[in-house]
mmCIF file of N, CA and C in Angstrom:
data_model
loop_
_atom_site.group_PDB
_atom_site.id
_atom_site.type_symbol
_atom_site.label_atom_id
_atom_site.label_comp_id
_atom_site.label_asym_id
_atom_site.label_seq_id
_atom_site.Cartn_x
_atom_site.Cartn_y
_atom_site.Cartn_z
ATOM 1 N N MET A 1 20.530 13.701 -30.841
ATOM 2 C CA MET A 1 20.427 12.329 -30.662
ATOM 3 C C MET A 1 21.882 12.172 -30.491
ATOM 4 N N PRO A 2 22.098 11.108 -29.349
ATOM 5 C CA PRO A 2 23.412 10.578 -28.798
ATOM 6 C C PRO A 2 23.988 9.841 -29.974
ATOM 7 N N GLY A 3 25.285 9.841 -29.845
ATOM 8 C CA GLY A 3 26.100 9.204 -30.765
ATOM 9 C C GLY A 3 26.278 7.721 -30.568
ATOM 10 N N TYR A 4 27.118 6.884 -31.131
ATOM 11 C CA TYR A 4 27.416 5.699 -30.934
ATOM 12 C C TYR A 4 28.088 5.389 -29.532
ATOM 13 N N GLU A 5 29.315 6.466 -29.653
ATOM 14 C CA GLU A 5 30.021 6.162 -28.392
ATOM 15 C C GLU A 5 29.227 6.304 -26.988
ATOM 16 N N GLU A 6 28.245 7.137 -26.829
ATOM 17 C CA GLU A 6 27.529 7.519 -25.963
ATOM 18 C C GLU A 6 26.436 6.272 -25.668
ATOM 19 N N LEU A 7 25.937 5.858 -26.661
ATOM 20 C CA LEU A 7 24.972 4.707 -26.302
ATOM 21 C C LEU A 7 25.959 3.305 -25.978
ATOM 22 N N VAL A 8 27.204 3.396 -26.409
ATOM 23 C CA VAL A 8 28.007 2.170 -25.938
ATOM 24 C C VAL A 8 28.228 2.145 -24.491
ATOM 25 N N ALA A 9 28.276 3.625 -24.133
ATOM 26 C CA ALA A 9 29.002 3.741 -22.755
ATOM 27 C C ALA A 9 27.587 3.471 -21.835
ATOM 28 N N LEU A 10 26.473 4.019 -22.046
ATOM 29 C CA LEU A 10 25.258 3.923 -21.526
ATOM 30 C C LEU A 10 24.926 2.299 -21.339
ATOM 31 N N TYR A 11 25.110 1.540 -22.442
ATOM 32 C CA TYR A 11 24.972 -0.185 -22.352
ATOM 33 C C TYR A 11 26.077 -0.589 -21.510
ATOM 34 N N GLN A 12 27.033 -0.330 -21.351
ATOM 35 C CA GLN A 12 28.377 -0.728 -20.762
ATOM 36 C C GLN A 12 27.644 -0.441 -19.092
ATOM 37 N N PHE A 13 27.334 0.731 -18.737
ATOM 38 C CA PHE A 13 26.689 1.012 -17.516
ATOM 39 C C PHE A 13 25.636 0.108 -17.054
ATOM 40 N N VAL A 14 24.594 0.162 -17.793
ATOM 41 C CA VAL A 14 23.428 -0.648 -17.584
ATOM 42 C C VAL A 14 23.630 -2.191 -17.423
ATOM 43 N N ARG A 15 24.765 -2.644 -18.366
ATOM 44 C CA ARG A 15 25.234 -3.854 -18.088
ATOM 45 C C ARG A 15 25.768 -4.312 -16.822
ATOM 46 N N SER A 16 26.476 -3.323 -16.196
ATOM 47 C CA SER A 16 27.507 -3.718 -15.046
ATOM 48 C C SER A 16 26.614 -3.387 -13.942
ATOM 49 N N TRP A 17 25.461 -2.484 -13.853
ATOM 50 C CA TRP A 17 25.036 -1.942 -12.634
ATOM 51 C C TRP A 17 23.446 -2.446 -12.444
ATOM 52 N N TRP A 18 22.833 -3.347 -13.374
ATOM 53 C CA TRP A 18 21.528 -3.667 -13.412
ATOM 54 C C TRP A 18 21.439 -4.575 -12.170
ATOM 55 N N ILE A 19 22.258 -5.397 -11.799
ATOM 56 C CA ILE A 19 21.990 -6.435 -10.832
ATOM 57 C C ILE A 19 21.920 -5.662 -9.320
ATOM 58 N N VAL A 20 22.689 -4.461 -9.382
ATOM 59 C CA VAL A 20 22.589 -3.688 -8.042
ATOM 60 C C VAL A 20 21.184 -2.864 -8.003
ATOM 61 N N ALA A 21 20.731 -2.499 -9.262
ATOM 62 C CA ALA A 21 19.401 -1.781 -8.958
ATOM 63 C C ALA A 21 18.370 -2.658 -8.552
ATOM 64 N N VAL A 22 18.556 -4.066 -9.148
ATOM 65 C CA VAL A 22 17.494 -5.134 -8.765
ATOM 66 C C VAL A 22 17.634 -5.398 -7.244
ATOM 67 N N MET A 23 18.618 -5.366 -6.920
ATOM 68 C CA MET A 23 18.998 -5.770 -5.331
ATOM 69 C C MET A 23 18.332 -4.901 -4.469
ATOM 70 N N ILE A 24 18.633 -3.457 -4.829
ATOM 71 C CA ILE A 24 18.206 -2.249 -4.256
ATOM 72 C C ILE A 24 16.528 -2.542 -4.188
ATOM 73 N N LEU A 25 15.979 -2.829 -5.311
ATOM 74 C CA LEU A 25 14.644 -2.446 -5.605
ATOM 75 C C LEU A 25 14.087 -3.895 -4.696
ATOM 76 N N LEU A 26 14.434 -5.024 -4.509
ATOM 77 C CA LEU A 26 14.226 -6.092 -3.752
ATOM 78 C C LEU A 26 14.200 -5.706 -2.414
ATOM 79 N N VAL A 27 15.199 -4.911 -1.787
ATOM 80 C CA VAL A 27 15.373 -4.619 -0.417
ATOM 81 C C VAL A 27 14.370 -3.710 -0.010
ATOM 82 N N VAL A 28 14.100 -2.848 -0.916
ATOM 83 C CA VAL A 28 12.954 -1.619 -0.734
ATOM 84 C C VAL A 28 11.645 -2.329 -0.499
ATOM 85 N N ILE A 29 11.428 -3.258 -1.162
ATOM 86 C CA ILE A 29 10.062 -4.183 -1.356
ATOM 87 C C ILE A 29 10.073 -4.864 0.041
ATOM 88 N N GLY A 30 11.163 -5.615 0.415
ATOM 89 C CA GLY A 30 11.184 -6.240 1.768
ATOM 90 C C GLY A 30 10.976 -5.238 2.876
ATOM 91 N N VAL A 31 11.519 -4.172 2.807
ATOM 92 C CA VAL A 31 11.503 -3.196 4.187
ATOM 93 C C VAL A 31 10.041 -2.681 3.904
ATOM 94 N N ARG A 32 9.509 -2.615 2.996
ATOM 95 C CA ARG A 32 8.085 -2.092 2.985
ATOM 96 C C ARG A 32 6.979 -2.851 3.505
ATOM 97 N N ALA A 33 7.392 -3.980 3.193
ATOM 98 C CA ALA A 33 6.286 -5.321 3.527
ATOM 99 C C ALA A 33 6.502 -5.385 5.048
ATOM 100 N N PHE A 34 7.718 -4.909 5.794
ATOM 101 C CA PHE A 34 7.714 -5.373 7.399
ATOM 102 C C PHE A 34 7.407 -4.154 8.071
ATOM 103 N N LEU A 35 7.137 -2.816 7.382
ATOM 104 C CA LEU A 35 6.829 -1.643 8.162
ATOM 105 C C LEU A 35 5.760 -1.763 9.082
ATOM 106 N N PRO A 36 5.578 -1.368 10.219
ATOM 107 C CA PRO A 36 4.474 -1.607 11.217
ATOM 108 C C PRO A 36 3.093 -1.586 10.745
ATOM 109 N N GLY A 37 2.672 -0.504 9.815
ATOM 110 C CA GLY A 37 1.372 -0.241 9.282
ATOM 111 C C GLY A 37 1.224 -1.524 8.376
ATOM 112 N N GLN A 38 2.044 -1.701 7.489
ATOM 113 C CA GLN A 38 1.932 -2.971 6.555
ATOM 114 C C GLN A 38 1.745 -4.212 7.032
ATOM 115 N N LYS A 39 2.669 -4.632 8.251
ATOM 116 C CA LYS A 39 2.378 -5.759 8.777
ATOM 117 C C LYS A 39 1.216 -5.894 9.822
ATOM 118 N N ALA A 40 0.518 -4.867 10.216
ATOM 119 C CA ALA A 40 -0.678 -4.843 10.982
ATOM 120 C C ALA A 40 -1.610 -5.348 9.956
ATOM 121 N N ALA A 41 -1.777 -4.732 8.971
ATOM 122 C CA ALA A 41 -2.571 -4.718 7.976
ATOM 123 C C ALA A 41 -2.655 -6.316 7.312
ATOM 124 N N MET A 42 -1.255 -6.654 7.121
ATOM 125 C CA MET A 42 -1.150 -8.250 6.649
ATOM 126 C C MET A 42 -1.678 -9.202 7.639
ATOM 127 N N ASP A 43 -1.336 -8.990 9.102
ATOM 128 C CA ASP A 43 -1.833 -9.765 10.119
ATOM 129 C C ASP A 43 -3.376 -9.965 10.103
ATOM 130 N N SER A 44 -4.105 -8.564 9.986
ATOM 131 C CA SER A 44 -5.271 -8.670 10.283
ATOM 132 C C SER A 44 -6.206 -9.342 8.977
ATOM 133 N N ALA A 45 -5.416 -9.361 7.895
ATOM 134 C CA ALA A 45 -6.089 -9.753 6.636
ATOM 135 C C ALA A 45 -5.720 -11.265 6.645
ATOM 136 N N SER A 46 -4.854 -11.992 7.372
ATOM 137 C CA SER A 46 -4.618 -13.375 7.348
ATOM 138 C C SER A 46 -5.508 -13.977 8.461
ATOM 139 N N ARG A 47 -6.064 -13.197 9.324
ATOM 140 C CA ARG A 47 -6.999 -14.012 10.142
ATOM 141 C C ARG A 47 -8.366 -14.117 9.752
ATOM 142 N N ILE A 48 -8.521 -15.492 9.204
ATOM 143 C CA ILE A 48 -9.702 -15.748 8.619
ATOM 144 C C ILE A 48 -10.646 -16.423 9.644
ATOM 145 N N PRO A 49 -11.769 -16.193 10.122
ATOM 146 C CA PRO A 49 -12.649 -16.667 11.323
ATOM 147 C C PRO A 49 -12.901 -18.193 10.657
ATOM 148 N N LEU A 50 -12.926 -18.986 11.166
ATOM 149 C CA LEU A 50 -13.214 -20.511 10.921
ATOM 150 C C LEU A 50 -14.738 -20.947 11.362
ATOM 151 N N ARG A 51 -15.263 -19.921 12.288
ATOM 152 C CA ARG A 51 -16.684 -20.239 12.525
ATOM 153 C C ARG A 51 -17.297 -18.749 12.818
ATOM 154 N N ASP A 52 -18.619 -18.733 12.576
ATOM 155 C CA ASP A 52 -19.160 -17.298 12.736
ATOM 156 C C ASP A 52 -19.925 -17.733 14.259
ATOM 157 N N ASP A 53 -19.263 -16.821 15.240
ATOM 158 C CA ASP A 53 -19.835 -16.997 16.531
ATOM 159 C C ASP A 53 -21.275 -16.307 16.733
ATOM 160 N N ASP A 54 -21.922 -15.751 15.630
ATOM 161 C CA ASP A 54 -22.983 -14.828 16.014
ATOM 162 C C ASP A 54 -24.070 -15.811 15.489
ATOM 163 N N ALA A 55 -23.989 -16.751 14.557
ATOM 164 C CA ALA A 55 -24.988 -17.476 14.236
ATOM 165 C C ALA A 55 -25.602 -18.414 15.297
#
């Protein structure tokens, strides 16, 4: 089991770097949303026909 000093060091590390991890996660989500396959899937899903031409 880690000692008190190790826990304090871990807490200080997390406290100083959590915002960097969140920013990296947001960038990864943004990049994945605009990859060609994802963008094509989103575009086709957003096209909702307003009328039925077969009727």
